[in-house]
Every structure is written in C-alpha cells, then in structure tokens.
mmCIF file of C-alpha atoms in Angstrom:
data_model
loop_
_atom_site.group_PDB
_atom_site.id
_atom_site.type_symbol
_atom_site.label_atom_id
_atom_site.label_comp_id
_atom_site.label_asym_id
_atom_site.label_seq_id
_atom_site.Cartn_x
_atom_site.Cartn_y
_atom_site.Cartn_z
ATOM 1 C CA ASN A 186 87.734 -27.366 57.215
ATOM 2 C CA ALA A 187 86.308 -24.468 55.178
ATOM 3 C CA GLY A 188 83.348 -23.680 57.458
ATOM 4 C CA VAL A 189 80.922 -21.291 55.744
ATOM 5 C CA THR A 190 81.838 -20.197 52.230
ATOM 6 C CA GLN A 191 80.176 -17.275 50.492
ATOM 7 C CA THR A 192 80.517 -16.240 46.881
ATOM 8 C CA PRO A 193 81.162 -13.731 45.494
ATOM 9 C CA LYS A 194 83.192 -11.556 47.874
ATOM 10 C CA PHE A 195 82.351 -8.352 46.027
ATOM 11 C CA GLN A 196 79.674 -7.441 43.490
ATOM 12 C CA VAL A 197 78.497 -4.284 41.778
ATOM 13 C CA LEU A 198 75.030 -4.254 40.237
ATOM 14 C CA LYS A 199 72.991 -1.699 38.394
ATOM 15 C CA THR A 200 69.501 -0.900 39.631
ATOM 16 C CA GLY A 201 67.073 -3.503 38.351
ATOM 17 C CA GLN A 202 69.628 -6.255 37.800
ATOM 18 C CA SER A 203 69.268 -9.585 39.531
ATOM 19 C CA MET A 204 71.795 -11.799 41.212
ATOM 20 C CA THR A 205 72.146 -14.743 43.560
ATOM 21 C CA LEU A 206 74.478 -14.873 46.529
ATOM 22 C CA GLN A 207 75.717 -18.361 47.195
ATOM 23 C CA CYS A 208 76.445 -19.895 50.576
ATOM 24 C CA ALA A 209 77.639 -23.358 51.502
ATOM 25 C CA GLN A 210 78.668 -24.903 54.800
ATOM 26 C CA ASP A 211 80.559 -28.116 55.393
ATOM 27 C CA MET A 212 79.829 -28.508 59.116
ATOM 28 C CA ASN A 213 76.636 -30.541 58.669
ATOM 29 C CA HIS A 214 74.620 -27.808 60.355
ATOM 30 C CA ASN A 215 70.846 -27.894 60.125
ATOM 31 C CA SER A 216 70.176 -24.164 60.414
ATOM 32 C CA MET A 217 71.327 -21.437 58.051
ATOM 33 C CA TYR A 218 70.807 -17.678 57.969
ATOM 34 C CA TRP A 219 71.222 -14.587 55.831
ATOM 35 C CA TYR A 220 71.995 -11.248 57.501
ATOM 36 C CA ARG A 221 72.758 -7.841 56.122
ATOM 37 C CA GLN A 222 75.062 -5.355 57.811
ATOM 38 C CA ASP A 223 74.693 -1.630 57.312
ATOM 39 C CA PRO A 224 76.656 1.119 59.075
ATOM 40 C CA GLY A 225 75.101 1.966 62.415
ATOM 41 C CA MET A 226 72.470 -0.762 62.056
ATOM 42 C CA GLY A 227 74.248 -3.881 63.224
ATOM 43 C CA LEU A 228 73.293 -7.176 61.598
ATOM 44 C CA ARG A 229 69.684 -7.675 60.591
ATOM 45 C CA LEU A 230 68.184 -11.024 59.706
ATOM 46 C CA ILE A 231 66.813 -11.315 56.179
ATOM 47 C CA TYR A 232 65.774 -14.973 55.995
ATOM 48 C CA TYR A 233 66.621 -18.162 57.785
ATOM 49 C CA SER A 234 66.229 -21.872 57.305
ATOM 50 C CA ALA A 235 65.781 -23.848 60.496
ATOM 51 C CA SER A 236 66.272 -27.114 58.633
ATOM 52 C CA GLU A 237 66.474 -28.465 55.116
ATOM 53 C CA GLY A 238 63.215 -27.838 53.302
ATOM 54 C CA THR A 239 62.087 -24.897 55.436
ATOM 55 C CA THR A 240 62.620 -21.162 55.128
ATOM 56 C CA ASP A 241 61.197 -18.241 57.073
ATOM 57 C CA LYS A 242 61.282 -14.486 56.889
ATOM 58 C CA GLY A 243 63.424 -12.502 59.228
ATOM 59 C CA GLU A 244 63.346 -8.838 60.092
ATOM 60 C CA VAL A 245 64.019 -7.360 56.634
ATOM 61 C CA PRO A 246 62.868 -9.843 53.926
ATOM 62 C CA ASN A 247 61.424 -7.423 51.369
ATOM 63 C CA GLY A 248 63.190 -7.558 48.014
ATOM 64 C CA TYR A 249 64.820 -10.924 48.675
ATOM 65 C CA ASN A 250 64.119 -14.585 48.095
ATOM 66 C CA VAL A 251 65.958 -17.617 49.379
ATOM 67 C CA SER A 252 66.398 -21.245 48.475
ATOM 68 C CA ARG A 253 67.591 -23.994 50.761
ATOM 69 C CA LEU A 254 68.955 -26.179 47.988
ATOM 70 C CA ASN A 255 70.088 -28.977 50.282
ATOM 71 C CA LYS A 256 71.516 -29.256 53.765
ATOM 72 C CA ARG A 257 74.777 -27.598 52.724
ATOM 73 C CA GLU A 258 73.569 -24.720 50.563
ATOM 74 C CA PHE A 259 71.401 -21.678 51.179
ATOM 75 C CA SER A 260 71.202 -19.019 48.483
ATOM 76 C CA LEU A 261 69.893 -15.452 48.576
ATOM 77 C CA ARG A 262 68.411 -13.888 45.452
ATOM 78 C CA LEU A 263 67.821 -10.269 44.614
ATOM 79 C CA GLU A 264 65.297 -10.216 41.782
ATOM 80 C CA SER A 265 65.494 -6.493 40.998
ATOM 81 C CA ALA A 266 68.294 -4.800 42.876
ATOM 82 C CA ALA A 267 67.740 -1.380 44.417
ATOM 83 C CA PRO A 268 70.293 1.081 45.856
ATOM 84 C CA SER A 269 68.788 0.427 49.308
ATOM 85 C CA GLN A 270 70.143 -3.104 49.030
ATOM 86 C CA THR A 271 73.712 -1.848 49.015
ATOM 87 C CA SER A 272 75.129 -3.642 52.034
ATOM 88 C CA VAL A 273 77.420 -6.347 53.316
ATOM 89 C CA TYR A 274 75.682 -9.709 53.339
ATOM 90 C CA PHE A 275 76.595 -12.493 55.723
ATOM 91 C CA CYS A 276 75.607 -16.111 55.612
ATOM 92 C CA ALA A 277 75.759 -18.106 58.836
ATOM 93 C CA SER A 278 74.991 -21.573 60.088
ATOM 94 C CA SER A 279 74.392 -23.210 63.433
ATOM 95 C CA ASP A 280 73.960 -26.683 64.841
ATOM 96 C CA PRO A 281 70.897 -26.841 67.107
ATOM 97 C CA ALA A 282 71.826 -30.379 68.066
ATOM 98 C CA THR A 283 74.622 -29.006 70.243
ATOM 99 C CA GLY A 284 72.234 -26.907 72.298
ATOM 100 C CA ARG A 285 70.739 -23.447 72.434
ATOM 101 C CA ASN A 286 74.071 -21.938 73.322
ATOM 102 C CA SER A 287 75.491 -23.029 69.970
ATOM 103 C CA PRO A 288 76.997 -20.041 68.203
ATOM 104 C CA LEU A 289 76.424 -18.896 64.665
ATOM 105 C CA HIS A 290 79.326 -19.575 62.337
ATOM 106 C CA PHE A 291 79.693 -16.853 59.745
ATOM 107 C CA GLY A 292 81.045 -16.640 56.254
ATOM 108 C CA ASN A 293 83.343 -13.781 55.318
ATOM 109 C CA GLY A 294 80.601 -11.697 53.769
ATOM 110 C CA THR A 295 79.719 -10.281 50.360
ATOM 111 C CA ARG A 296 79.996 -6.555 49.777
ATOM 112 C CA LEU A 297 77.250 -5.602 47.337
ATOM 113 C CA THR A 298 76.953 -2.182 45.759
ATOM 114 C CA VAL A 299 73.880 -1.243 43.719
ATOM 115 C CA THR A 300 74.271 1.849 41.568
ATOM 116 C CA ALA B 145 60.149 -8.689 69.499
ATOM 117 C CA GLN B 146 63.344 -8.706 71.442
ATOM 118 C CA THR B 147 65.641 -5.737 71.106
ATOM 119 C CA VAL B 148 69.311 -5.415 71.916
ATOM 120 C CA THR B 149 70.776 -2.012 72.711
ATOM 121 C CA GLN B 150 74.428 -1.051 72.676
ATOM 122 C CA SER B 151 74.477 2.521 73.908
ATOM 123 C CA GLN B 152 78.128 3.238 73.103
ATOM 124 C CA PRO B 153 78.706 3.621 69.353
ATOM 125 C CA GLU B 154 82.432 4.109 69.974
ATOM 126 C CA MET B 155 84.845 3.456 72.818
ATOM 127 C CA SER B 156 88.585 3.786 73.198
ATOM 128 C CA VAL B 157 91.078 2.264 75.610
ATOM 129 C CA GLN B 158 94.792 2.468 76.216
ATOM 130 C CA GLU B 159 96.806 -0.638 75.557
ATOM 131 C CA ALA B 160 97.051 -2.813 78.696
ATOM 132 C CA GLU B 161 94.075 -1.074 80.314
ATOM 133 C CA THR B 162 90.586 -2.457 80.943
ATOM 134 C CA VAL B 163 87.444 -1.454 79.084
ATOM 135 C CA THR B 164 83.783 -2.372 79.503
ATOM 136 C CA LEU B 165 81.287 -2.419 76.662
ATOM 137 C CA SER B 166 77.613 -2.123 77.546
ATOM 138 C CA CYS B 167 74.673 -4.134 76.284
ATOM 139 C CA THR B 168 71.069 -4.190 77.428
ATOM 140 C CA TYR B 169 68.208 -6.210 76.022
ATOM 141 C CA ASP B 170 64.465 -6.271 76.233
ATOM 142 C CA THR B 171 62.687 -9.596 76.647
ATOM 143 C CA SER B 172 59.802 -11.230 78.449
ATOM 144 C CA GLU B 173 61.393 -14.665 78.233
ATOM 145 C CA SER B 174 63.093 -16.355 81.142
ATOM 146 C CA ASP B 175 65.222 -18.765 79.114
ATOM 147 C CA TYR B 176 67.622 -17.177 76.662
ATOM 148 C CA TYR B 177 71.242 -16.968 75.599
ATOM 149 C CA LEU B 178 73.558 -14.037 75.082
ATOM 150 C CA PHE B 179 76.628 -13.667 72.919
ATOM 151 C CA TRP B 180 79.386 -11.208 72.146
ATOM 152 C CA TYR B 181 80.930 -11.221 68.683
ATOM 153 C CA LYS B 182 83.999 -9.361 67.485
ATOM 154 C CA GLN B 183 84.371 -8.042 63.944
ATOM 155 C CA PRO B 184 87.892 -6.834 63.092
ATOM 156 C CA PRO B 185 88.601 -4.857 59.917
ATOM 157 C CA SER B 186 88.839 -8.164 58.043
ATOM 158 C CA ARG B 187 85.027 -8.305 58.366
ATOM 159 C CA GLN B 188 85.149 -11.782 59.885
ATOM 160 C CA MET B 189 82.621 -12.412 62.690
ATOM 161 C CA ILE B 190 84.329 -14.067 65.651
ATOM 162 C CA LEU B 191 82.592 -15.427 68.730
ATOM 163 C CA VAL B 192 84.100 -13.891 71.872
ATOM 164 C CA ILE B 193 81.980 -15.247 74.700
ATOM 165 C CA ARG B 194 78.510 -16.570 75.483
ATOM 166 C CA GLN B 195 76.256 -16.780 78.532
ATOM 167 C CA GLU B 196 73.243 -18.875 79.396
ATOM 168 C CA ALA B 197 70.581 -16.904 81.273
ATOM 169 C CA TYR B 198 69.983 -19.755 83.710
ATOM 170 C CA LYS B 199 73.596 -19.623 84.872
ATOM 171 C CA GLN B 200 74.303 -17.157 87.646
ATOM 172 C CA GLN B 201 78.070 -17.382 87.203
ATOM 173 C CA ASN B 202 79.497 -14.886 84.764
ATOM 174 C CA ALA B 203 81.256 -16.390 81.751
ATOM 175 C CA THR B 204 84.967 -15.800 81.226
ATOM 176 C CA GLU B 205 87.283 -16.526 78.309
ATOM 177 C CA ASN B 206 90.876 -15.553 79.055
ATOM 178 C CA ARG B 207 90.959 -11.719 79.070
ATOM 179 C CA PHE B 208 87.266 -11.455 78.248
ATOM 180 C CA SER B 209 84.539 -11.659 80.864
ATOM 181 C CA VAL B 210 80.938 -10.616 81.171
ATOM 182 C CA ASN B 211 78.878 -8.968 83.860
ATOM 183 C CA PHE B 212 75.458 -10.553 83.473
ATOM 184 C CA GLN B 213 72.720 -8.849 85.462
ATOM 185 C CA LYS B 214 69.521 -10.748 84.658
ATOM 186 C CA ALA B 215 67.144 -8.540 86.602
ATOM 187 C CA ALA B 216 68.544 -5.442 84.951
ATOM 188 C CA LYS B 217 68.675 -7.196 81.549
ATOM 189 C CA SER B 218 72.271 -6.148 81.173
ATOM 190 C CA PHE B 219 75.151 -8.069 79.602
ATOM 191 C CA SER B 220 78.359 -6.055 79.540
ATOM 192 C CA LEU B 221 81.707 -7.229 78.180
ATOM 193 C CA LYS B 222 84.934 -6.509 80.035
ATOM 194 C CA ILE B 223 88.228 -6.707 78.199
ATOM 195 C CA SER B 224 91.241 -6.790 80.495
ATOM 196 C CA ASP B 225 94.828 -6.018 79.508
ATOM 197 C CA SER B 226 93.655 -4.621 76.179
ATOM 198 C CA GLN B 227 95.798 -5.409 73.159
ATOM 199 C CA LEU B 228 96.084 -3.729 69.784
ATOM 200 C CA GLY B 229 94.478 -6.787 68.246
ATOM 201 C CA ASP B 230 91.325 -6.178 70.283
ATOM 202 C CA ALA B 231 90.501 -3.176 68.109
ATOM 203 C CA ALA B 232 87.285 -4.122 66.336
ATOM 204 C CA MET B 233 83.541 -3.688 66.189
ATOM 205 C CA TYR B 234 81.836 -5.625 68.980
ATOM 206 C CA PHE B 235 78.294 -6.889 68.699
ATOM 207 C CA CYS B 236 76.047 -8.118 71.470
ATOM 208 C CA ALA B 237 73.459 -10.706 70.426
ATOM 209 C CA TYR B 238 70.403 -12.386 71.954
ATOM 210 C CA ARG B 239 68.821 -15.772 71.322
ATOM 211 C CA GLY B 240 65.456 -16.554 72.846
ATOM 212 C CA GLY B 241 63.311 -19.654 72.940
ATOM 213 C CA GLY B 242 61.364 -21.165 70.095
ATOM 214 C CA SER B 243 62.275 -23.564 67.336
ATOM 215 C CA ASN B 244 64.702 -21.340 65.495
ATOM 216 C CA TYR B 245 68.183 -20.433 66.588
ATOM 217 C CA LYS B 246 68.401 -16.965 65.115
ATOM 218 C CA LEU B 247 70.347 -14.229 66.846
ATOM 219 C CA THR B 248 69.168 -10.646 67.298
ATOM 220 C CA PHE B 249 72.094 -8.236 67.226
ATOM 221 C CA GLY B 250 72.745 -4.834 68.692
ATOM 222 C CA LYS B 251 74.098 -2.046 66.517
ATOM 223 C CA GLY B 252 77.649 -2.517 67.689
ATOM 224 C CA THR B 253 80.399 -0.658 69.517
ATOM 225 C CA LEU B 254 83.575 0.307 67.705
ATOM 226 C CA LEU B 255 86.551 -0.198 70.020
ATOM 227 C CA THR B 256 89.795 1.621 69.388
ATOM 228 C CA VAL B 257 92.942 0.565 71.246
ATOM 229 C CA ASN B 258 95.564 3.290 71.613
ATOM 230 C CA PRO B 259 99.235 2.318 71.943
#
C-alpha cells in the first residue's frame, strides 16, 4: 500500500519558471492538502480540497494554484516561481469518514529550490 | 484563527531519561482535536499520538503520553525511556470544527537524544 506519493522528490527551478508538483493517494481519502515547511515556521497550509471537485485557500496561497484532478490526485502548480517559494512541500490526505480524530497521512515531501 | 505555540525550539535528553515537550494553543472552540507528529531526518511525518478535547483521560501510546490541560489550553508530550530513534523534530497540531479537516501546526521542537 503506497499511501501518499509525491513527485518529484527534488527540483531546482530558476526564477520565473513554472512547474507542477504531483500528489496521488491510494487510500480512497476524500480530503487532500498541500503544506509547505520552512525552517522555524512549521508546516503552513497552502491549499486544501475537502472533497473531489472542491478546493479552498489555506494560510499561504499566494503564488500557487491547485487542481483536484479526481479523488486520487491533487496537484500544486507554481506559475512563476520566486526564491521565496524555496521550501519543502508536503501533500497529505485524510478520511473524514473515520471521524474528526482521523490523522493526516503525509507524502515524503518535495524539496524545491528556486534560484 | 487558531494558533499553536511550541515554546521550545530545541530540547535534549539523555538516553533512557524522560522529556516533556510543550504545546499551547489558542481557540474559542469547545470541540477540537490535538495531535503530535514526529519528523525524523528522513523528512517523513509520523503520527505519534492524538487527543480528543472531550476526553478527560490523557492519551498514551507505549512510551508516549500527553498531559492535556483543557482549561489551560496546553497539550504537552512526554517521552519516557528516551531512545536514540526518538531524535526528531516534533510538531503539535490542532484541528477544530467545521467542514474541513485541516491541521494547524506549531513551529516544532527539535529533540536531540544523547547516548
């Protein structure tokens, strides 16, 4: 059981380039999330999708777009990368059907560097 | 918006000793859920323990236990018989009510275990 799979694991971009981070989960979870992790800042929510067909902004959405392609997949796009977007990005999923104490299941992260 | 505060950026403990990591949160909600996650150097996010606010009994998972003080809005993590493998970044997280299941994270505490 793969859980939450993120690709790529590492990426280096030049300022102004675009890219899409891919995320897929095989746990049949309804909710999916994108977080970024920066030193000393913890994890901050970028966007989330409570269910297929819906997306909402989190705490730090500027500079990002998302697509909930289907129940399994939730992608994060950087249209014009900036050095401030250098970070580790985590995708996560959860199953609300199991209750409000259901944990988030995380992928292994993507380390993105923008030069 | 809810905030989660981890006041100890770094902590250290001797192997086999006990250590307590602090977490406080700010909320006006009465129904919420609290989590501790561990992030070892591998970058993987691992659920350690969770607590429902409506439960008075503190959660325990083997060597990990919490001290949940609802009135004080405090949710500390106690690690007993510390092991080298416990060395990691620890994040406290909060989930409130509403239709989404997002977690709000603290900034983390880096735990070092000395042999």
